[in-house]
mmCIF file of C-alpha atoms in Angstrom:
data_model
loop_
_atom_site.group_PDB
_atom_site.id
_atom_site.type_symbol
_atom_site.label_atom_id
_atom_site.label_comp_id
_atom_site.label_asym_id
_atom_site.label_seq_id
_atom_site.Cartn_x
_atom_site.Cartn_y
_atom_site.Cartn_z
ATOM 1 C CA UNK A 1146 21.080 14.977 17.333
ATOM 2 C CA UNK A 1147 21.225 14.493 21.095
ATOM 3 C CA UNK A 1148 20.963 10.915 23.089
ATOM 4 C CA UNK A 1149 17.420 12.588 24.098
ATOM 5 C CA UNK A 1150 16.233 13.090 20.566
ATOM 6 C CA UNK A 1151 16.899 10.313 19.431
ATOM 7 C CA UNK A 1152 14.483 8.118 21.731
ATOM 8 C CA UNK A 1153 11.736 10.465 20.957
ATOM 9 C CA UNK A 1154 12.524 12.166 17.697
ATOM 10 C CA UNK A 1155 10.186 14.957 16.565
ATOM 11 C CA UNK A 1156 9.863 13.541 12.512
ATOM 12 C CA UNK A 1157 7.651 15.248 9.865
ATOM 13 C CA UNK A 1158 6.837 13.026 6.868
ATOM 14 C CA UNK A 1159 6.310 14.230 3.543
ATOM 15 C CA UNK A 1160 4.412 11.594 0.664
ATOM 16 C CA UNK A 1161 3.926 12.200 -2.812
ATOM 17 C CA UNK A 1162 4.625 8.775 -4.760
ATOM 18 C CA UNK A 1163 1.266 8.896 -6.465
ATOM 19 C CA UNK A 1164 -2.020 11.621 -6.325
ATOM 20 C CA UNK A 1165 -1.919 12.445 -2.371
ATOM 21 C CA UNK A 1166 0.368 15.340 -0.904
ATOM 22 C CA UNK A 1167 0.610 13.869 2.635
ATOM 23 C CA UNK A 1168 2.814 15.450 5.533
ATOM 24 C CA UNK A 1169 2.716 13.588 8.783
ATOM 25 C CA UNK A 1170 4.233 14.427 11.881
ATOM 26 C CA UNK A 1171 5.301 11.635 14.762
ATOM 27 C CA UNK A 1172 7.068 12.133 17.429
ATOM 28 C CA UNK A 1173 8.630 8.743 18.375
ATOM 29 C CA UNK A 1174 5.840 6.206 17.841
ATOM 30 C CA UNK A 1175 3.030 9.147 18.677
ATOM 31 C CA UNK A 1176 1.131 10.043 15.762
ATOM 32 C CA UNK A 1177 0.764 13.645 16.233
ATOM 33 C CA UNK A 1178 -1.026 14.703 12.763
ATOM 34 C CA UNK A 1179 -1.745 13.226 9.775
ATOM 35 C CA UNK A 1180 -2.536 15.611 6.816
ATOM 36 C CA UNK A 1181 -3.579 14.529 3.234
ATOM 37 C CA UNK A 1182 -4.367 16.403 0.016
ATOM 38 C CA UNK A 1183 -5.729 14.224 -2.634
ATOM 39 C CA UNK A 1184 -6.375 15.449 -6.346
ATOM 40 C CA UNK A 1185 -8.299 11.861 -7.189
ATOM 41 C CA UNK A 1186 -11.780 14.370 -8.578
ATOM 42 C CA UNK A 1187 -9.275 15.524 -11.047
ATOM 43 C CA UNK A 1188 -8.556 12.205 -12.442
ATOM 44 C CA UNK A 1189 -11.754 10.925 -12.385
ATOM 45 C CA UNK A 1190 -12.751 12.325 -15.648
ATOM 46 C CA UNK A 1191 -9.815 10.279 -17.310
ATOM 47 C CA UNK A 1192 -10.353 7.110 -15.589
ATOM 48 C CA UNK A 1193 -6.902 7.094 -13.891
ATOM 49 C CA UNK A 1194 -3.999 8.684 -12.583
ATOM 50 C CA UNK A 1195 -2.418 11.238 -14.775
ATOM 51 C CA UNK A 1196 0.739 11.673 -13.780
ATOM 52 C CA UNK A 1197 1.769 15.261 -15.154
ATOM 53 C CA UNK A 1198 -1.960 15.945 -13.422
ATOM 54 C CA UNK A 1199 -0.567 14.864 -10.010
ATOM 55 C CA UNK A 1200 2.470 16.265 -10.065
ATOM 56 C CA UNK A 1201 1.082 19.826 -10.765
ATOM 57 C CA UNK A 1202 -1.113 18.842 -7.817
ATOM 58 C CA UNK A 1203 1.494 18.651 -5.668
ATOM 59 C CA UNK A 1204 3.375 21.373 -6.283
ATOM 60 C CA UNK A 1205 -0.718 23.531 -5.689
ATOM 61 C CA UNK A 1206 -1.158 21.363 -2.264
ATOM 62 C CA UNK A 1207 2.102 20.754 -0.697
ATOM 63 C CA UNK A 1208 3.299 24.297 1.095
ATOM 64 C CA UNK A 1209 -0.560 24.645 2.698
ATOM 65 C CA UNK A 1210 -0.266 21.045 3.330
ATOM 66 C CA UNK A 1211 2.651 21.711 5.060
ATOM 67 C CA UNK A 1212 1.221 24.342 7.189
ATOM 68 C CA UNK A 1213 -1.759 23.016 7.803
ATOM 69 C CA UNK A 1214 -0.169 20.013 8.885
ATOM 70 C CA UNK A 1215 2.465 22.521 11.109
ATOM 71 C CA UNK A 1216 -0.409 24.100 12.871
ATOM 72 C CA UNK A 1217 -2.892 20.501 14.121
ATOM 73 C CA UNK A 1218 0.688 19.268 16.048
ATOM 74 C CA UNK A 1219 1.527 22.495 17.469
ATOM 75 C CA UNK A 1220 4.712 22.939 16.476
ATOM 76 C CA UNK A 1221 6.900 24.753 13.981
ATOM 77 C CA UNK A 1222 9.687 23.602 11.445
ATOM 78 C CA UNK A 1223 12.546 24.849 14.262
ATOM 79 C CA UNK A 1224 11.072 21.876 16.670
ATOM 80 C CA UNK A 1225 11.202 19.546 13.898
ATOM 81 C CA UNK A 1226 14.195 17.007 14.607
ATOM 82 C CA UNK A 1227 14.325 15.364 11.347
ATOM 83 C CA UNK A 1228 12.839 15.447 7.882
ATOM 84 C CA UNK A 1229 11.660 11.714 6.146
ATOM 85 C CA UNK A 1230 10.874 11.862 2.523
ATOM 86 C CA UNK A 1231 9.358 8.908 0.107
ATOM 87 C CA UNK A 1232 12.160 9.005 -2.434
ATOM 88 C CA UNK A 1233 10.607 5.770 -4.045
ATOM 89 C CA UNK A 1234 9.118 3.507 -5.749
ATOM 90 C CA UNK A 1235 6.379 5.811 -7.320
ATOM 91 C CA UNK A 1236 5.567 8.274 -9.953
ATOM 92 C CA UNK A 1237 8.809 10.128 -11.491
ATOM 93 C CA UNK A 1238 7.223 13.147 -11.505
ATOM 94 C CA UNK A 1239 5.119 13.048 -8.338
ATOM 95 C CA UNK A 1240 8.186 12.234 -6.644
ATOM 96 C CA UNK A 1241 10.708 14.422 -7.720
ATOM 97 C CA UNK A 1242 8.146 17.266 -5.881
ATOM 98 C CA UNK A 1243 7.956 15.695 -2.893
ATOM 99 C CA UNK A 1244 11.910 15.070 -2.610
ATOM 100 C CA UNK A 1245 12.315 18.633 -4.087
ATOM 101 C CA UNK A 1246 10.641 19.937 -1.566
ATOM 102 C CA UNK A 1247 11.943 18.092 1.170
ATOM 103 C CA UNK A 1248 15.458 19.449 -0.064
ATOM 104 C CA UNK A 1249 14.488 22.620 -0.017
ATOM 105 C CA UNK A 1250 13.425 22.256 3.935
ATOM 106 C CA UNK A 1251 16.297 20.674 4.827
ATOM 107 C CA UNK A 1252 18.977 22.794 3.678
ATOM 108 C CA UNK A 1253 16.956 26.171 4.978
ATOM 109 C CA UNK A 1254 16.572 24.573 8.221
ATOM 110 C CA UNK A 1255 19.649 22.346 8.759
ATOM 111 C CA UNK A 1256 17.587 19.262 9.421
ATOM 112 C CA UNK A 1257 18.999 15.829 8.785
ATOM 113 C CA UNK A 1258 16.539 14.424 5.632
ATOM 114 C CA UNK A 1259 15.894 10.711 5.193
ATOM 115 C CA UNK A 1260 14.861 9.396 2.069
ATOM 116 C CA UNK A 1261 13.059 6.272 2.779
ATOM 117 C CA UNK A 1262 11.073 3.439 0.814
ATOM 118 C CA UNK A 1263 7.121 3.914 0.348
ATOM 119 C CA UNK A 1264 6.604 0.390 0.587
ATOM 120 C CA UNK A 1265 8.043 -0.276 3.854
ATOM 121 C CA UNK A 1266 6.609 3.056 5.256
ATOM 122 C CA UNK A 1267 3.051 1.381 4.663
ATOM 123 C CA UNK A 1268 4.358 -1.099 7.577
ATOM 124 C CA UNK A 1269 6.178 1.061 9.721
ATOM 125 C CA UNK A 1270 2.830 2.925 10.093
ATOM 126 C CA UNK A 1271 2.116 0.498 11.837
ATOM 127 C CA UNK A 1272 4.035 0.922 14.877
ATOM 128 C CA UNK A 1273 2.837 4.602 15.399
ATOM 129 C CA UNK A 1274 0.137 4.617 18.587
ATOM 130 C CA UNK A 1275 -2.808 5.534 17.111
ATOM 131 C CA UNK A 1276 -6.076 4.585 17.721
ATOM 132 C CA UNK A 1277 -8.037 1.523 15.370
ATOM 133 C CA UNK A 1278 -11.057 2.903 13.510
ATOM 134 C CA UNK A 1279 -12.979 0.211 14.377
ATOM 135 C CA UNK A 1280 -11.607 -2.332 11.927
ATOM 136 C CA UNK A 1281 -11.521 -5.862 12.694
ATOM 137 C CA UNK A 1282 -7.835 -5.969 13.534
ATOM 138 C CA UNK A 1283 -5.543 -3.884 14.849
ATOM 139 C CA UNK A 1284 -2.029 -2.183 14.186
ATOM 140 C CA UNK A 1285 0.708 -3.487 15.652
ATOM 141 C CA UNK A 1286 1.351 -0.439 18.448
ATOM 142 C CA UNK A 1287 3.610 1.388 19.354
ATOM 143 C CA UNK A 1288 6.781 -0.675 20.829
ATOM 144 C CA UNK A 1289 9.078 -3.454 19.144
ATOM 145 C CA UNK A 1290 8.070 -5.367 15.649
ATOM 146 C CA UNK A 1291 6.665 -9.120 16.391
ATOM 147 C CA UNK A 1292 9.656 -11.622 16.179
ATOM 148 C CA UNK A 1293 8.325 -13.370 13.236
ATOM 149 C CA UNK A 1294 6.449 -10.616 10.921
ATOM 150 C CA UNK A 1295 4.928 -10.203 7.575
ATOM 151 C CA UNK A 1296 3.517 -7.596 5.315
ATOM 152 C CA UNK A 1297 0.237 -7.850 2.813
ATOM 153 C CA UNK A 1298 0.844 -4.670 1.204
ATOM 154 C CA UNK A 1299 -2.232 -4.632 -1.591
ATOM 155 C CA UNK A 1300 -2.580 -1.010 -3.842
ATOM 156 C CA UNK A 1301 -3.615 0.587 -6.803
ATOM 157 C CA UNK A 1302 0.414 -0.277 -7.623
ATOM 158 C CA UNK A 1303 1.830 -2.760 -5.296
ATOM 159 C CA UNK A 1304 0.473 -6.533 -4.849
ATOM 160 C CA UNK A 1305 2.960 -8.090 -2.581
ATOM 161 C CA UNK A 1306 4.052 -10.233 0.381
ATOM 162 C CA UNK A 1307 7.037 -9.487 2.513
ATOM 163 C CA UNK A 1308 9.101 -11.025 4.935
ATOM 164 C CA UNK A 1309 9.969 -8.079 7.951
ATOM 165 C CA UNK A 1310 12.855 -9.323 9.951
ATOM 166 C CA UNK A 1311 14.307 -5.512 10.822
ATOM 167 C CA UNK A 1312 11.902 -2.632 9.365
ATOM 168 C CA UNK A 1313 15.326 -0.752 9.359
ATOM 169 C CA UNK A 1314 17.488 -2.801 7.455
ATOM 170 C CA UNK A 1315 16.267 -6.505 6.655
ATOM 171 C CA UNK A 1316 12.573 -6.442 3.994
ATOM 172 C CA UNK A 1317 12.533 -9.153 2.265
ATOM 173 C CA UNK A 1318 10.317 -9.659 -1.103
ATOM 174 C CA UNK A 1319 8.454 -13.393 -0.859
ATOM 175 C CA UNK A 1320 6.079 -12.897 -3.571
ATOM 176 C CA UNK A 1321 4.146 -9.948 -5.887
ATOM 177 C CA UNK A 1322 2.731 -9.073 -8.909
ATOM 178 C CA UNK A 1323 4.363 -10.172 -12.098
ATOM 179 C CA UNK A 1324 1.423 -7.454 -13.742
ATOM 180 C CA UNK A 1325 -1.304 -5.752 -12.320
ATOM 181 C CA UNK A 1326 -1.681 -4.733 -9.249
ATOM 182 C CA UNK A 1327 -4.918 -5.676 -7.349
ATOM 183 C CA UNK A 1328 -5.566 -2.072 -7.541
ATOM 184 C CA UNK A 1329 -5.019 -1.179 -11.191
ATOM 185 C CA UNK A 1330 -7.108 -4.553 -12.251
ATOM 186 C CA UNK A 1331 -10.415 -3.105 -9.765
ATOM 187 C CA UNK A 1332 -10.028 0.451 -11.805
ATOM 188 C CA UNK A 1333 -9.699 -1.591 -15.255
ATOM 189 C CA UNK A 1334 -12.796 -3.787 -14.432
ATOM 190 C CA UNK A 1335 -15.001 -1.199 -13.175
ATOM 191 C CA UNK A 1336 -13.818 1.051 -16.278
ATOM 192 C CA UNK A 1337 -15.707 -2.509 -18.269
ATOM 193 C CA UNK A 1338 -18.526 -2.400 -16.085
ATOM 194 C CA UNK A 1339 -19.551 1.249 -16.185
ATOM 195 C CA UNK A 1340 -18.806 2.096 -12.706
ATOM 196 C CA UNK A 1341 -16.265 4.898 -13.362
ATOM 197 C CA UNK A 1342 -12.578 5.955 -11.020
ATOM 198 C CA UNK A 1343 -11.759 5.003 -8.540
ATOM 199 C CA UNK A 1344 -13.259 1.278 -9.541
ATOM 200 C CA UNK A 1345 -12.612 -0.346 -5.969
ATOM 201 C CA UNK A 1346 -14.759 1.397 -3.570
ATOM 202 C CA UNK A 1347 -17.530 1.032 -6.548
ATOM 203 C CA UNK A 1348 -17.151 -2.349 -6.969
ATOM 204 C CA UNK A 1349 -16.376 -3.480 -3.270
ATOM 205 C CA UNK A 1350 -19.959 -1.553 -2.696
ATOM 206 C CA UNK A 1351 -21.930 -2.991 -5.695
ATOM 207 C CA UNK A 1352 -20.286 -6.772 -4.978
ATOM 208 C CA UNK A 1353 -22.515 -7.025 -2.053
ATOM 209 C CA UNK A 1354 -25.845 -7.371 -4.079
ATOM 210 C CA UNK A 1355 -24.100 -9.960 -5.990
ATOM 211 C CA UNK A 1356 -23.556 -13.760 -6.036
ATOM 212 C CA UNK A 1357 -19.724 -14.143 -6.081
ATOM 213 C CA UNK A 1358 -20.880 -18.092 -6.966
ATOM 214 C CA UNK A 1359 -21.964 -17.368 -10.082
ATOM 215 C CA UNK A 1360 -19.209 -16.503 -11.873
ATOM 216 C CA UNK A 1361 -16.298 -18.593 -11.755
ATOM 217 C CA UNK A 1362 -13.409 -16.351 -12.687
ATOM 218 C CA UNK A 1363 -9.664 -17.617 -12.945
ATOM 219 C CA UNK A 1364 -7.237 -17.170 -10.613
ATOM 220 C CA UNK A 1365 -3.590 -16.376 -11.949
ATOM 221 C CA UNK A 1366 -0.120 -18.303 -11.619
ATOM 222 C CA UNK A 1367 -2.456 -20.905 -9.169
ATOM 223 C CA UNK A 1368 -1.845 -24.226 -11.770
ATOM 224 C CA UNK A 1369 0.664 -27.144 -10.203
ATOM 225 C CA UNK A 1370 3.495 -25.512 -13.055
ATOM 226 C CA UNK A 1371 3.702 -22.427 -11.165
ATOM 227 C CA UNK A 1372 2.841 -23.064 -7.721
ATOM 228 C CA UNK A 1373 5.449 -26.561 -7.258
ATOM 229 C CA UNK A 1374 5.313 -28.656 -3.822
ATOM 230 C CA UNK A 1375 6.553 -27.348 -0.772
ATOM 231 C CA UNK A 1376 9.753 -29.270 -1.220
ATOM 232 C CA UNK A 1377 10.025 -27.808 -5.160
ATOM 233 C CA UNK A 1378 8.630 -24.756 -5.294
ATOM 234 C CA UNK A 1379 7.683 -23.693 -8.651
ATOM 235 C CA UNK A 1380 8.270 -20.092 -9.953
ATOM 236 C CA UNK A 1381 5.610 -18.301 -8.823
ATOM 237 C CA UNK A 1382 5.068 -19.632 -5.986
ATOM 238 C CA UNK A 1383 3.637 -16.314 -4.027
ATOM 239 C CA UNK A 1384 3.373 -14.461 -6.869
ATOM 240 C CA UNK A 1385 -0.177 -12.897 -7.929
ATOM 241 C CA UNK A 1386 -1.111 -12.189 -12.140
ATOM 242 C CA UNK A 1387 -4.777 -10.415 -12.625
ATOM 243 C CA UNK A 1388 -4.267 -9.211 -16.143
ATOM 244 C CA UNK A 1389 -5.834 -12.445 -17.270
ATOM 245 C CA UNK A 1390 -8.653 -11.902 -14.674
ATOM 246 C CA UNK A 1391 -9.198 -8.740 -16.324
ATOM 247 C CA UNK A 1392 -9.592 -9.873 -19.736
ATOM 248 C CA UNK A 1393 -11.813 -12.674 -18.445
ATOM 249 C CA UNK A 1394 -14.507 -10.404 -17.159
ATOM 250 C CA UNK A 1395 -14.280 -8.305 -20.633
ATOM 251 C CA UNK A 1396 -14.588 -11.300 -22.123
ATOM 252 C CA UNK A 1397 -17.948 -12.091 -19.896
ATOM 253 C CA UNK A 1398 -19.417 -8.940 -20.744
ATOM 254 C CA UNK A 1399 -19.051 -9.093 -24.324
ATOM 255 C CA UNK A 1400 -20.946 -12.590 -24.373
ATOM 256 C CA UNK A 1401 -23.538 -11.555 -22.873
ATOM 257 C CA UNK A 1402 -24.181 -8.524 -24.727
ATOM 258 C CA UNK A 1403 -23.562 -10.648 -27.846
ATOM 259 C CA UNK A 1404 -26.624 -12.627 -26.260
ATOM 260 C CA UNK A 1405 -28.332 -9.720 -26.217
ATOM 261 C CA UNK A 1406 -28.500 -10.292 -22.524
ATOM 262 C CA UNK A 1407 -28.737 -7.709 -19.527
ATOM 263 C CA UNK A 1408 -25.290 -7.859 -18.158
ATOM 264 C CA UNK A 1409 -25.283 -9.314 -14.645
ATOM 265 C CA UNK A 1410 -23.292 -6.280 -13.439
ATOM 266 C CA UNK A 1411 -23.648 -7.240 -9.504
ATOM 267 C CA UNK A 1412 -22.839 -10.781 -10.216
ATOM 268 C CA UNK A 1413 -19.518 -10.003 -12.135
ATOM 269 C CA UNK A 1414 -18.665 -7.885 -9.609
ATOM 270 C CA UNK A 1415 -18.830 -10.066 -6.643
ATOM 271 C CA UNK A 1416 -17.194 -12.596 -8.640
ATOM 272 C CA UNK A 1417 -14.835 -10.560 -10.007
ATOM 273 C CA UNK A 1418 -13.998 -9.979 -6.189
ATOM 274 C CA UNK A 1419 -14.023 -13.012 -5.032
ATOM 275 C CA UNK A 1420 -11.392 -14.113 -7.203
ATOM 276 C CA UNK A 1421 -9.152 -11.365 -6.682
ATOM 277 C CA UNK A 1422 -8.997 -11.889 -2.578
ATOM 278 C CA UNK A 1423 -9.441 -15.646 -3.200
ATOM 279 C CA UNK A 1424 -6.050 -15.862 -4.215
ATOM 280 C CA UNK A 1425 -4.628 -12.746 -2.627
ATOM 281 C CA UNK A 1426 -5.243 -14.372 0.645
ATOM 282 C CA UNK A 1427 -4.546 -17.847 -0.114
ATOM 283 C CA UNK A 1428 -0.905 -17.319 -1.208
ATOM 284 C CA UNK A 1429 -0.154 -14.571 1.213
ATOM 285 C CA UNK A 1430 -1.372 -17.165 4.285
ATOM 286 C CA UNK A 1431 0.520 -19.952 2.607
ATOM 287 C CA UNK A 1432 3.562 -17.966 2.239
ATOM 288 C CA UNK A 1433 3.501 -17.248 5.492
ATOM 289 C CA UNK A 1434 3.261 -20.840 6.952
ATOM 290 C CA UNK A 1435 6.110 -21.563 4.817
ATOM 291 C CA UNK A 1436 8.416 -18.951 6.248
ATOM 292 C CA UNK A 1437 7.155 -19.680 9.996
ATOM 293 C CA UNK A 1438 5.518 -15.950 9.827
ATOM 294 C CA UNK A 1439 2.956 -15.398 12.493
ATOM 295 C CA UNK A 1440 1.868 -11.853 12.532
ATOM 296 C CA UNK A 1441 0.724 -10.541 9.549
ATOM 297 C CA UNK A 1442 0.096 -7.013 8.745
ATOM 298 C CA UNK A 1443 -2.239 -5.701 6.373
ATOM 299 C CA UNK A 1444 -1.833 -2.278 4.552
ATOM 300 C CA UNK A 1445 -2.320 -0.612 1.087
ATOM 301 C CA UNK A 1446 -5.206 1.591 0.053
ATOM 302 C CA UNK A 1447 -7.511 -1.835 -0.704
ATOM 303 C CA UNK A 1448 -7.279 -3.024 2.846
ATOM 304 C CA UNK A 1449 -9.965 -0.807 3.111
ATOM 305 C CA UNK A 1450 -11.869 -3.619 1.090
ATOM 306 C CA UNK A 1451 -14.090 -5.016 3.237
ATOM 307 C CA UNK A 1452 -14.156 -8.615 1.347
ATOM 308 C CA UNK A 1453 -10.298 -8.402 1.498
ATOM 309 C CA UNK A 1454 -10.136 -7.722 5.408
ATOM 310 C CA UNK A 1455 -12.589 -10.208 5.812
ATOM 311 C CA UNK A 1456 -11.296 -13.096 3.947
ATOM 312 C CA UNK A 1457 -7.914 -11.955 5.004
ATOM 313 C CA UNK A 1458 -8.867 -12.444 8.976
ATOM 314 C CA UNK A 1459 -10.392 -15.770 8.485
ATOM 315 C CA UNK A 1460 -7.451 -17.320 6.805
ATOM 316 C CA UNK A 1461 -5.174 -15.552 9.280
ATOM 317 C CA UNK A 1462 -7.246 -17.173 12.280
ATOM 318 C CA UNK A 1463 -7.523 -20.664 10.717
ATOM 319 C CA UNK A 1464 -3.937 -20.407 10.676
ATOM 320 C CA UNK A 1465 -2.978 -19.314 13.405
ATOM 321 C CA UNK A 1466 -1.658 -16.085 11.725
ATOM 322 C CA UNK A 1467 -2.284 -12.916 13.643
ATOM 323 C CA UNK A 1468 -3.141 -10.080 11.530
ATOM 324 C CA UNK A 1469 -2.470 -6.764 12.390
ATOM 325 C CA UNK A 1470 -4.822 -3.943 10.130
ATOM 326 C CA UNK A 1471 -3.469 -0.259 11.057
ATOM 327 C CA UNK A 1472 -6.694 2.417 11.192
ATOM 328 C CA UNK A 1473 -8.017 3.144 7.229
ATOM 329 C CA UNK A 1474 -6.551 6.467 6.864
ATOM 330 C CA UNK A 1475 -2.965 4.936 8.073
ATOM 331 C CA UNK A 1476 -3.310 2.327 5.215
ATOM 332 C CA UNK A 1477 -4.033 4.574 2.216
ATOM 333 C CA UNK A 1478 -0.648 6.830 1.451
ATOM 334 C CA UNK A 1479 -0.146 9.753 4.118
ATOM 335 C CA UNK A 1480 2.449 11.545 4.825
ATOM 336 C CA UNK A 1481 2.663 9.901 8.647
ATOM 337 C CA UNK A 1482 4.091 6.749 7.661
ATOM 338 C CA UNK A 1483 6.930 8.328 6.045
ATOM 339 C CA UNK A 1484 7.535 9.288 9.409
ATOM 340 C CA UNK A 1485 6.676 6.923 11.290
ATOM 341 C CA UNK A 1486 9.602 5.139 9.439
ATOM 342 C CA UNK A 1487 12.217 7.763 9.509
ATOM 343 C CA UNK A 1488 11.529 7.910 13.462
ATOM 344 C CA UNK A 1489 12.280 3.913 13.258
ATOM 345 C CA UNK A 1490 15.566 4.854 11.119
ATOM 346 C CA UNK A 1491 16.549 7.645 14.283
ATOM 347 C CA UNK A 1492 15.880 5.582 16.880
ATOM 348 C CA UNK A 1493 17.743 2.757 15.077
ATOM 349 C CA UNK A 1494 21.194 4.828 15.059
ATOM 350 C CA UNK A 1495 20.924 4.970 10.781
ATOM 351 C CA UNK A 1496 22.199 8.039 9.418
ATOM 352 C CA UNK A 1497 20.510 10.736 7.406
ATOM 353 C CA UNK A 1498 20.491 10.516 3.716
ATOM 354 C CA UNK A 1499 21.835 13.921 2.719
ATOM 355 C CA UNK A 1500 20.293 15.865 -0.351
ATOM 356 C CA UNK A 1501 22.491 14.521 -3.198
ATOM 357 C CA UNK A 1502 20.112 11.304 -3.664
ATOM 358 C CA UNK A 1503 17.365 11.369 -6.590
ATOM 359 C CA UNK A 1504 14.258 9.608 -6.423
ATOM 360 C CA UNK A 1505 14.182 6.094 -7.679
ATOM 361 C CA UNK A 1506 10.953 5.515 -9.217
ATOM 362 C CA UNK A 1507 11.535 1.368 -9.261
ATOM 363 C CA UNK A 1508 13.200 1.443 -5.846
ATOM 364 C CA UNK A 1509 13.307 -2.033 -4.183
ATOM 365 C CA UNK A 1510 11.344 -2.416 -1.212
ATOM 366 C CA UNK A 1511 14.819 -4.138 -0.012
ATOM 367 C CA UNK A 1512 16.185 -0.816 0.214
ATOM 368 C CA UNK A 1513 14.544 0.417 3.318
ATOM 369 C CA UNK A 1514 16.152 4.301 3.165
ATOM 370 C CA UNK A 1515 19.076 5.496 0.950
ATOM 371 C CA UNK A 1516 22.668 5.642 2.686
ATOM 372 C CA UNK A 1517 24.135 9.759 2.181
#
């Protein structure tokens, strides 16, 4: 790849770690198209994600995808300059098409591939230049990552705080989930309360005809044993638990109904939510103070939460955090912040990955790509 190229590298993006076929296409820090197939109506019957059910999705979705994709940045697979695949973490299945694919592309076109991590492509998004929908906050831009940076990356899989000195080669893990993610314990409530897949739109909606007072849920791994002082920190310190949350609504519903009460469906929602960005927020900010992090970045598909981005900027600002939210359909999975990343990688002087690597279904966010 020339000296040229590699300042402004033309990068498609291909994403398939869970039930959305995205292919994205940057060049440089330009988002030029952003292209997403979703097969979430055919999972709603079962309440979840089914992964054999994705994966055949993908493999229905991903070549007009492709095309599709091809044709809104006017271009064609000889422009492209490199391809970026999510190789992990994710589904098995729902990978291995994705990196097949990407394979495939690269060897019939003699494109470098990079196999990159899914997690740290929801904060290289970031970086692309590409307008704010109108959220609070905004992304970080297109240019150089803020000195001292942080990540909020909340999911249907992924609760966790990181600690961004080099988006190319230096993520650091400060705190997660030791169980559910804030995601997976939204679907599991709103499975409890009748509200059906996917639970967090339903419940975000619903929460605002509630009192979140009225409830008073627990919040996980917050009592002195786990959280320690400043000086001692305890071990789980910026670590997040909501299975208990979980059972502790279930266990609200089923006393009232033993009551022979109307269930106070609103009400549990709001307070349901309350507790889960209560303590999202409150260890993320606090983790960040302790680690002298002052720009935050939001992303994950429940940033679109509006309780979460709220809460979220208000602890930010009484902190003197400044938090950076990228536009909604940047922070839901897409196919752009694959590349967005592998541009980073290019422009970084990092090497392809070759085609020999498999997907890593567990991969650690602290492996930003795979070496070839």
């Amino acid at each position: 790849m020339s000296a040229a190229l590699s300042t402004q590298p033309l990068v498609l993006g291909i994403e398939s770690s869970c039930d959305e076929t995205g292919v994205g296409i940057v060049r440089g820090t330009t988002l030029l198209t952003n292209t997403v197939s979703s097969s979430m109506d055919e999972h709603v019957r079962f309440g979840g994600v089914i992964p054999e059910i994705a994966s055949r999705a993908h493999l229905d979705a991903f070549v007009p995808t492709l095309q599709e994709s091809l044709h809104e940045a006017g271009v064609t697979l000889d422009d492209i300059d490199a391809i970026a695949v999510t190789s992990g973490p994710g589904l098995a299945g729902a990978l291995m098409v994705g990196v097949c694919a990407a394979k495939a592309l690269a060897v019939a076109t003699g494109k470098p591939l990079y196999a990159i991590n899914h997690l740290v492509a929801h904060v290289g998004v970031g970086l692309l230049d590409a307008k704010n929908d109108g959220g609070a906050a905004a992304g970080l831009g297109a240019g150089e990552l803020p000195e001292n940076l942080g990540a909020l990356l909340v999911s249907g899989g992924h609760t966790e705080i990181l600690r961004i000195r080099s988006i190319t080669d230096d993520v650091e893990l400060l705190g997660s989930t030791i169980d559910d993610a804030a995601g997976e314990a939204y679907d599991k409530v709103a499975r409890i309360l009748g509200l059906g897949y996917p639970g967090g739109p339903a419940i975000d909606k619903l929460a605002r005809q509630g009192n979140p007072k009225s409830i008073r849920f627990p919040r996980g791994l917050t009592q002195p044993k786990y959280m320690g002082t400043a000086e001692e920190k305890g071990p789980h310190r910026y670590d997040w638990s909501f299975s208990g949350l979980k059972t502790a609504v279930a266990r609200c519903v089923e006393q009232f109904e033993a009551r022979g009460e109307d269930v106070p469906v609103a009400d549990i929602a709001a307070a349901f939510q309350e507790a889960v960005v209560d303590v999202i927020t409150s260890k993320a900010v606090l983790a960040c103070r302790e680690h002298g992090i002052t720009d935050l970045l939001l992303g994950g598909g429940v940033a679109a939460n509006s309780r979460l981005r709220e809460l979220t900027g208000q602890r930010c600002a009484s902190a003197g955090i400044k938090l950076h939210v990228p536009p909604l359909n940047l922070c839901t999975d897409n196919g752009a912040m694959v590349a967005a990343l592998g541009a980073q990688l290019i422009m970084a002087g990092i090497g392809p990955s070759g085609v020999s690597f498999a997907p890593d279904s567990s991969m650690p966010v602290t492996t930003v790509s795979v070496p070839e």
